[in-house]
Short mmCIF file of C-alpha atoms in Angstrom, two decimals:
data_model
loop_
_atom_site.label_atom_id
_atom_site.label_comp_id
_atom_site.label_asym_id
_atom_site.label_seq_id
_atom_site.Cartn_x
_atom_site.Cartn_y
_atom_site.Cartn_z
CA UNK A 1 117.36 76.49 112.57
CA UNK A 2 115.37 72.78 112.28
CA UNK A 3 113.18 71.74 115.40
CA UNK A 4 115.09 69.90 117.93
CA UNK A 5 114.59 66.54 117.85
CA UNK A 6 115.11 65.88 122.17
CA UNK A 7 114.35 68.98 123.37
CA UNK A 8 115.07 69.15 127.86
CA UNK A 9 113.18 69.25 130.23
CA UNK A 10 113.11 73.01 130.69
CA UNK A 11 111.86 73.61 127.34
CA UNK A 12 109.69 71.07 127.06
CA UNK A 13 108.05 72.77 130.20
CA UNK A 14 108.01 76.44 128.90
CA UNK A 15 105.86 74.81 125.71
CA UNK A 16 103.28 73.44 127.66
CA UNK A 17 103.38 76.35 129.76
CA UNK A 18 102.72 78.47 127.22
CA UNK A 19 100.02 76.33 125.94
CA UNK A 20 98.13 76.01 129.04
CA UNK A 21 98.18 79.83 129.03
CA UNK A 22 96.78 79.83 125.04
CA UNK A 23 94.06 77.48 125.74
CA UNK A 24 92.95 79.71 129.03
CA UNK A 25 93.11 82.44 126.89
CA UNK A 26 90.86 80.74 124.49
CA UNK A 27 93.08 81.40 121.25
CA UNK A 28 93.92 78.96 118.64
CA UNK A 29 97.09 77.52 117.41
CA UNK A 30 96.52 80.09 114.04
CA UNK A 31 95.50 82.75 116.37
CA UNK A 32 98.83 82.72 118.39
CA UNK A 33 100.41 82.59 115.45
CA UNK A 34 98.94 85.85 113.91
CA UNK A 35 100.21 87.39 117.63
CA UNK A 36 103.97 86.42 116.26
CA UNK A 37 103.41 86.89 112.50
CA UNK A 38 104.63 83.37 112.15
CA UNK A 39 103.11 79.96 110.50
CA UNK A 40 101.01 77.35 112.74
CA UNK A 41 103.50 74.61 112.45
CA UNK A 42 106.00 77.74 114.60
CA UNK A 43 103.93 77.67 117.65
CA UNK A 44 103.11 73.36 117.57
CA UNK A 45 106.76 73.99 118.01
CA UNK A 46 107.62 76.40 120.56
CA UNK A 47 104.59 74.45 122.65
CA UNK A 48 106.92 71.19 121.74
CA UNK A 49 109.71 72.51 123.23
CA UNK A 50 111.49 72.17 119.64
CA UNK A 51 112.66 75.74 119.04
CA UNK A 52 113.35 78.52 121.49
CA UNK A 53 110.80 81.43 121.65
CA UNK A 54 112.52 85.02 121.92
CA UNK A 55 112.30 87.01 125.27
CA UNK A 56 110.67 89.75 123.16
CA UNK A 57 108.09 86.93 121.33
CA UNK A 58 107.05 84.75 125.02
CA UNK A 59 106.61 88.62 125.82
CA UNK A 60 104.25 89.48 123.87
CA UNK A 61 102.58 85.94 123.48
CA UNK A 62 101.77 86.24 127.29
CA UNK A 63 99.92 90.02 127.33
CA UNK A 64 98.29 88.40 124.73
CA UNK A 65 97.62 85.17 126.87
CA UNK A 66 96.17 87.48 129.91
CA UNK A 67 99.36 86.19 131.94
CA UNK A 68 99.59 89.01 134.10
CA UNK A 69 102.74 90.44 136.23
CA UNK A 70 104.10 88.50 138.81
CA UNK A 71 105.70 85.43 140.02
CA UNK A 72 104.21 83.13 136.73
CA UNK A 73 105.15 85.56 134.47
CA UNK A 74 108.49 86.33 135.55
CA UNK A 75 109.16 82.68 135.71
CA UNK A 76 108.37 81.89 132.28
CA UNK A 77 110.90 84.88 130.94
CA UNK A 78 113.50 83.66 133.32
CA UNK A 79 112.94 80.08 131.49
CA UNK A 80 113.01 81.57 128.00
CA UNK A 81 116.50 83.41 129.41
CA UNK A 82 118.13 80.22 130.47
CA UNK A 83 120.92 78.62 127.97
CA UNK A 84 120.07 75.52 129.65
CA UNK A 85 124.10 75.78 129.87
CA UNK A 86 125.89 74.91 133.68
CA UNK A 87 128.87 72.54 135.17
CA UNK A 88 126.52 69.60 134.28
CA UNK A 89 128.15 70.16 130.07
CA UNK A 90 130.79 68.58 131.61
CA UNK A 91 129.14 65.72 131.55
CA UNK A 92 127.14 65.07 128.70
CA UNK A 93 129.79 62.66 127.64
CA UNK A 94 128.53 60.15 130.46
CA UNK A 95 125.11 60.70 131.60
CA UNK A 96 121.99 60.95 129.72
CA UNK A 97 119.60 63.44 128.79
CA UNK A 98 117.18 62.78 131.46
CA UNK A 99 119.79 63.13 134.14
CA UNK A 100 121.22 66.17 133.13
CA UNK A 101 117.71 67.50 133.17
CA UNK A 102 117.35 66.84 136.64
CA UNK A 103 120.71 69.03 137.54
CA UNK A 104 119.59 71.75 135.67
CA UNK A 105 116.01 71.32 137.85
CA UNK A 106 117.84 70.79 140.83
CA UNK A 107 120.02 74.04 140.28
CA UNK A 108 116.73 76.61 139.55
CA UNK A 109 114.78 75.15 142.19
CA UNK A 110 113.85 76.69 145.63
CA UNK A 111 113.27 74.22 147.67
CA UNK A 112 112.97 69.79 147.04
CA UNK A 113 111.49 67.50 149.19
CA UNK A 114 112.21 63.85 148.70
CA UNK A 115 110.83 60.58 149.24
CA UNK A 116 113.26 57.28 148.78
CA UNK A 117 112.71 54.17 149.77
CA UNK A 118 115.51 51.90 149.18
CA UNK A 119 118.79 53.89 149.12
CA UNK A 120 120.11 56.78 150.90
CA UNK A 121 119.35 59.50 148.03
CA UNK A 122 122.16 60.98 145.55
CA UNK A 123 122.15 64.25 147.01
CA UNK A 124 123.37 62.67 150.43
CA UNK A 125 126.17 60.02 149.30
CA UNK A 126 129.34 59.29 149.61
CA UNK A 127 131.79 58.53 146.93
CA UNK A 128 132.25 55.06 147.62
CA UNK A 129 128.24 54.26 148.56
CA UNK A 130 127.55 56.16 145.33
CA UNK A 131 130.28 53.47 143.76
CA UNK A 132 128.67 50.81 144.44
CA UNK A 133 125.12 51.78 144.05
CA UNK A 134 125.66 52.51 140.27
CA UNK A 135 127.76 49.68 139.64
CA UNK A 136 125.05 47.14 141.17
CA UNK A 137 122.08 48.84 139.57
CA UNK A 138 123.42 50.16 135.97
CA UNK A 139 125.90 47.48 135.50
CA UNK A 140 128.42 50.34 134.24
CA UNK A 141 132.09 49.08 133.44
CA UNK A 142 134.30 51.13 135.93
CA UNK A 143 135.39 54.55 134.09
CA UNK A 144 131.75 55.42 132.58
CA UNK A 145 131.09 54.23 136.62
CA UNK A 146 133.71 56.73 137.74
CA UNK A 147 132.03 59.51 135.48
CA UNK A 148 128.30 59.24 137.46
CA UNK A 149 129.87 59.04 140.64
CA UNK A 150 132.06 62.86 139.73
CA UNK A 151 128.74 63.66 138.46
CA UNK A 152 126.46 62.53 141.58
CA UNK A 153 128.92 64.42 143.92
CA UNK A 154 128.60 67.70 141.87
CA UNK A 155 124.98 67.48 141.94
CA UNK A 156 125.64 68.27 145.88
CA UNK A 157 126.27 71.02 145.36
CA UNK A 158 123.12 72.59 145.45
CA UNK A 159 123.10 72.04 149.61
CA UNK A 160 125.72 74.46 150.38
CA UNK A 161 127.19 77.53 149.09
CA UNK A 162 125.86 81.06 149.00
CA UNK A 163 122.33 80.01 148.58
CA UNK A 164 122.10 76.61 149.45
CA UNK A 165 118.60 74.86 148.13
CA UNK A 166 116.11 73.76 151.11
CA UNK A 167 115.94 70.14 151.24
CA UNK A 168 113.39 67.83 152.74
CA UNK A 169 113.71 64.19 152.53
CA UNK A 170 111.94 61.22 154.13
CA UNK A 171 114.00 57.94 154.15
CA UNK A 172 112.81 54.54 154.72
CA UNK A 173 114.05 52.36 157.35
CA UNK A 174 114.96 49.84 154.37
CA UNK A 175 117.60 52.41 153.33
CA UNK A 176 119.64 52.29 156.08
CA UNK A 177 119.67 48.51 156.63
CA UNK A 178 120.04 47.29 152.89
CA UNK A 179 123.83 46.58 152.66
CA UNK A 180 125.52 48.56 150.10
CA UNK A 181 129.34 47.50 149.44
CA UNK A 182 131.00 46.76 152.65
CA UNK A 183 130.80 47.39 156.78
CA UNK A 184 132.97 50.43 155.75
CA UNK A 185 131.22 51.84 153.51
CA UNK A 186 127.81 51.59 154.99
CA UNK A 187 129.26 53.42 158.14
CA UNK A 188 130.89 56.16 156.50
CA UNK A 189 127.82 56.38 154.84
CA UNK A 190 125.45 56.96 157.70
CA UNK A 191 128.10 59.09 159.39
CA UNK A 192 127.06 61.02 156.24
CA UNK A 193 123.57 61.22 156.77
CA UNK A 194 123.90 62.26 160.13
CA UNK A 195 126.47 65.12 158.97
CA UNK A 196 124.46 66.51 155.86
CA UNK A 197 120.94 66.41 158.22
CA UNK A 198 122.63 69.22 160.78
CA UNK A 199 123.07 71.50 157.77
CA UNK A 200 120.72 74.45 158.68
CA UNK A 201 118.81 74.06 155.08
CA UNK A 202 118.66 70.31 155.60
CA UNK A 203 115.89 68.18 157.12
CA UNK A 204 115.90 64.08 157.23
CA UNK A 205 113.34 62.22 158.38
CA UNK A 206 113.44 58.30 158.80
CA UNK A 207 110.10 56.04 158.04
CA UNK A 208 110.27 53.58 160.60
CA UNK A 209 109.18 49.83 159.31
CA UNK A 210 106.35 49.59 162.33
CA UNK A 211 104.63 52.80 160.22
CA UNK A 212 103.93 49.72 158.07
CA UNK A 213 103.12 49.66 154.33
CA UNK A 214 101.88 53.58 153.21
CA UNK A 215 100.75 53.87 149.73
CA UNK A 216 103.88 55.85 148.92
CA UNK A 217 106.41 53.99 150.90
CA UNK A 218 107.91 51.92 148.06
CA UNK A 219 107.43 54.77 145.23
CA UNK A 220 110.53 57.11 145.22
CA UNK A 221 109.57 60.65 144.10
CA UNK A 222 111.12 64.06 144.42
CA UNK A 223 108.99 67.35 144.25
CA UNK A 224 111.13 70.51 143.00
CA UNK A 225 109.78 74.09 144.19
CA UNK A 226 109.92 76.71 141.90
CA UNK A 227 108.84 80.57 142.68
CA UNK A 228 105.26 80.10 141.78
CA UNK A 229 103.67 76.75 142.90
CA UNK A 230 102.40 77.11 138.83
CA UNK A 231 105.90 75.58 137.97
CA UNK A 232 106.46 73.31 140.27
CA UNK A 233 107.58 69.42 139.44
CA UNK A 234 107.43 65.72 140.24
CA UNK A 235 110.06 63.31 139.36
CA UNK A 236 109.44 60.02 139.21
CA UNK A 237 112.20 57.64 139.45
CA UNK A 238 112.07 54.78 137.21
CA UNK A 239 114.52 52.12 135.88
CA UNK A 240 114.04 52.55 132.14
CA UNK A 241 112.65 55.94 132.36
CA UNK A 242 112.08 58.28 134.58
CA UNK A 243 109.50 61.10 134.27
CA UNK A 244 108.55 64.52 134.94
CA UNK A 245 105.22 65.31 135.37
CA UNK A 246 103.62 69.24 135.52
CA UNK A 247 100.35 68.79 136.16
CA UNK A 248 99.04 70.78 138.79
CA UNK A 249 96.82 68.13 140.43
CA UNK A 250 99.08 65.61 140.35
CA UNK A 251 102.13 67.91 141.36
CA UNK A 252 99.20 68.14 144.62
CA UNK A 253 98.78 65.20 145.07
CA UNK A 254 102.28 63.91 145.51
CA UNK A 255 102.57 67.04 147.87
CA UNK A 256 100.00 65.74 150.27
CA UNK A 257 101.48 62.40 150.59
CA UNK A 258 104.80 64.00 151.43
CA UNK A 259 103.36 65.73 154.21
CA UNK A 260 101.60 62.31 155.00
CA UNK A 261 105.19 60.50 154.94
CA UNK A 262 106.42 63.53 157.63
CA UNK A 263 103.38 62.69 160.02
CA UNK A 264 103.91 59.20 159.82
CA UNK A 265 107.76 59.45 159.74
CA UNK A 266 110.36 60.16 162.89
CA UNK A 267 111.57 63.28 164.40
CA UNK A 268 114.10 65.18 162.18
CA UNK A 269 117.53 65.24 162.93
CA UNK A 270 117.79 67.97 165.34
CA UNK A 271 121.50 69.85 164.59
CA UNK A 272 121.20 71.11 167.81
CA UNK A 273 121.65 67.47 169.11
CA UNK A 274 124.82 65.54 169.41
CA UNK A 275 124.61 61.96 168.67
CA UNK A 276 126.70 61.01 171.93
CA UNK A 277 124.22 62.31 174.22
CA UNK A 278 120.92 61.86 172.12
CA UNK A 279 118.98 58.78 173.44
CA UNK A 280 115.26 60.07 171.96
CA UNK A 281 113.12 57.85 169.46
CA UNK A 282 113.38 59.77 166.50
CA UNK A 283 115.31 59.66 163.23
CA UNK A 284 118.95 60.44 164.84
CA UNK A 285 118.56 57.36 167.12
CA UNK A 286 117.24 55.15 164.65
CA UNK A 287 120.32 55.73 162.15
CA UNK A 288 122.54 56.10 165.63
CA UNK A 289 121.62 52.12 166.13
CA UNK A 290 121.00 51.32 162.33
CA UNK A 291 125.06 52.21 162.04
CA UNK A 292 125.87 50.68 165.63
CA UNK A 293 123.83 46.85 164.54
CA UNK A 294 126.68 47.36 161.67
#
């Protein structure tokens, strides 16, 4: 089989992965390759994310790494396991390669915390604020339009279900005041919020504007928790491009200024709270009058 030209995002990880491990390990490229009684050009490969690696090959290449038992090394077999196949085929008609990597991230990962600035994120739309959002920012004519939107709302599903995935998101202000389609819509939409932030595995937070200007606050980023912090991952949101770093100091780095945006940030929405008798300044109350200035 010939080397994949746009390998995804999951392989691409496993590769580096694997060479992270090699270098640690202190082994050459021809070294590894003596391990697998395979050519040089093999492993640039299977570190490229171009051609799968075996369970019984990433096996033995990590005893031979020093990768011992555990979370790490159950995680990278797991990843060699993985088709990379799920309901987001359906789709490959439509959406790109970069977006159906983040599905198949979203679906493996325990836990995502999320920062967005401008828009109420994918993961909480509605149909018709989803509409509208990729209409005015991809310029899409109205049936490939039709096929994000079916694909945004089966990204949701990841929230409920017999396992829903913990989610963590700080909003800006900006989000719930920039006017997306009509009144209708942007009500519905907030009604939304408030509904998805009493799920028990849900937590919003809204950054007020009098936090003023934090270094992150017009950045969008989501951070996707895997079983060992080792493969954890940042997404970066970008217009052209977005991109997924693995880098464990940079993977830290946008973790402390989450937990910077939730000191700064409001209250959560407390589930326990109904919005009829809430009159607290936190983040219920300030999409309670962002929906109510409407």
């Amino acid at each position: 089989m010939s080397p994949r030209s746009q390998p995804s995002e999951r392989q691409r990880r496993l590769g580096a992965e694997l060479r992270k491990l090699r270098n640690r390990a202190g082994l050459s490229g021809d070294q590894a390759a003596v391990i697998l009684d395979a050519d040089r050009a093999r492993i640039s490969n299977i570190e490229a994310g171009r051609i799968d690696v075996s369970r019984n090959r990433l096996y033995k290449l990590l005893r031979e790494y020093g990768c011992p038992d555990g979370p790490l090394f159950d995680g990278l077999m797991e990843m060699a396991q993985e088709l990379g196949k799920g309901w987001w085929d359906e789709f490959r008609d439509a959406m790109g390669r970069n977006a159906l990597d983040l599905a198949e991230l979203e679906s493996r990962s325990t836990a995502i915390r999320m920062h967005q600035p401008l828009f109420i994120p994918g993961m909480f739309q509605t149909e018709d604020y989803a509409r509208e959002v990729i209409l005015a920012t991809d310029g899409q004519d109205h049936d490939h339009a039709e096929r994000c939107v079916g694909f945004r709302m089966a990204r949701q599903r990841v929230l409920d279900g017999d396992s829903p995935t913990t989610y963590h998101a700080v909003i800006h202000e900006a989000a719930l005041r920039i006017r997306v389609g009509g009144l209708t819509v942007m009500r519905k939409q907030l009604l939304r919020l408030i509904e998805v932030a009493r799920l028990p595995n849900v937590t919003v937070q809204i950054f007020p504007y009098e936090k003023g200007a934090y270094a992150a606050f017009s950045r969008p980023f989501v951070l996707f928790e895997a079983a060992t912090p080792e493969l954890n991952t940042v997404h970066l949101e970008h217009p052209l491009n977005s991109v997924f770093l693995g880098d464990g100091e940079r993977i830290d780095e946008y973790a402390k200024m989450f937990e910077r945006l939730t000191e700064l940030a409001l209250a959560p929405v407390d589930p326990q709270v109904t919005p009829e008798s809430h009159d607290s300044r936190d983040s219920l109350s300030l999409i309670q009058h962002a929906m109510y200035e409407l």
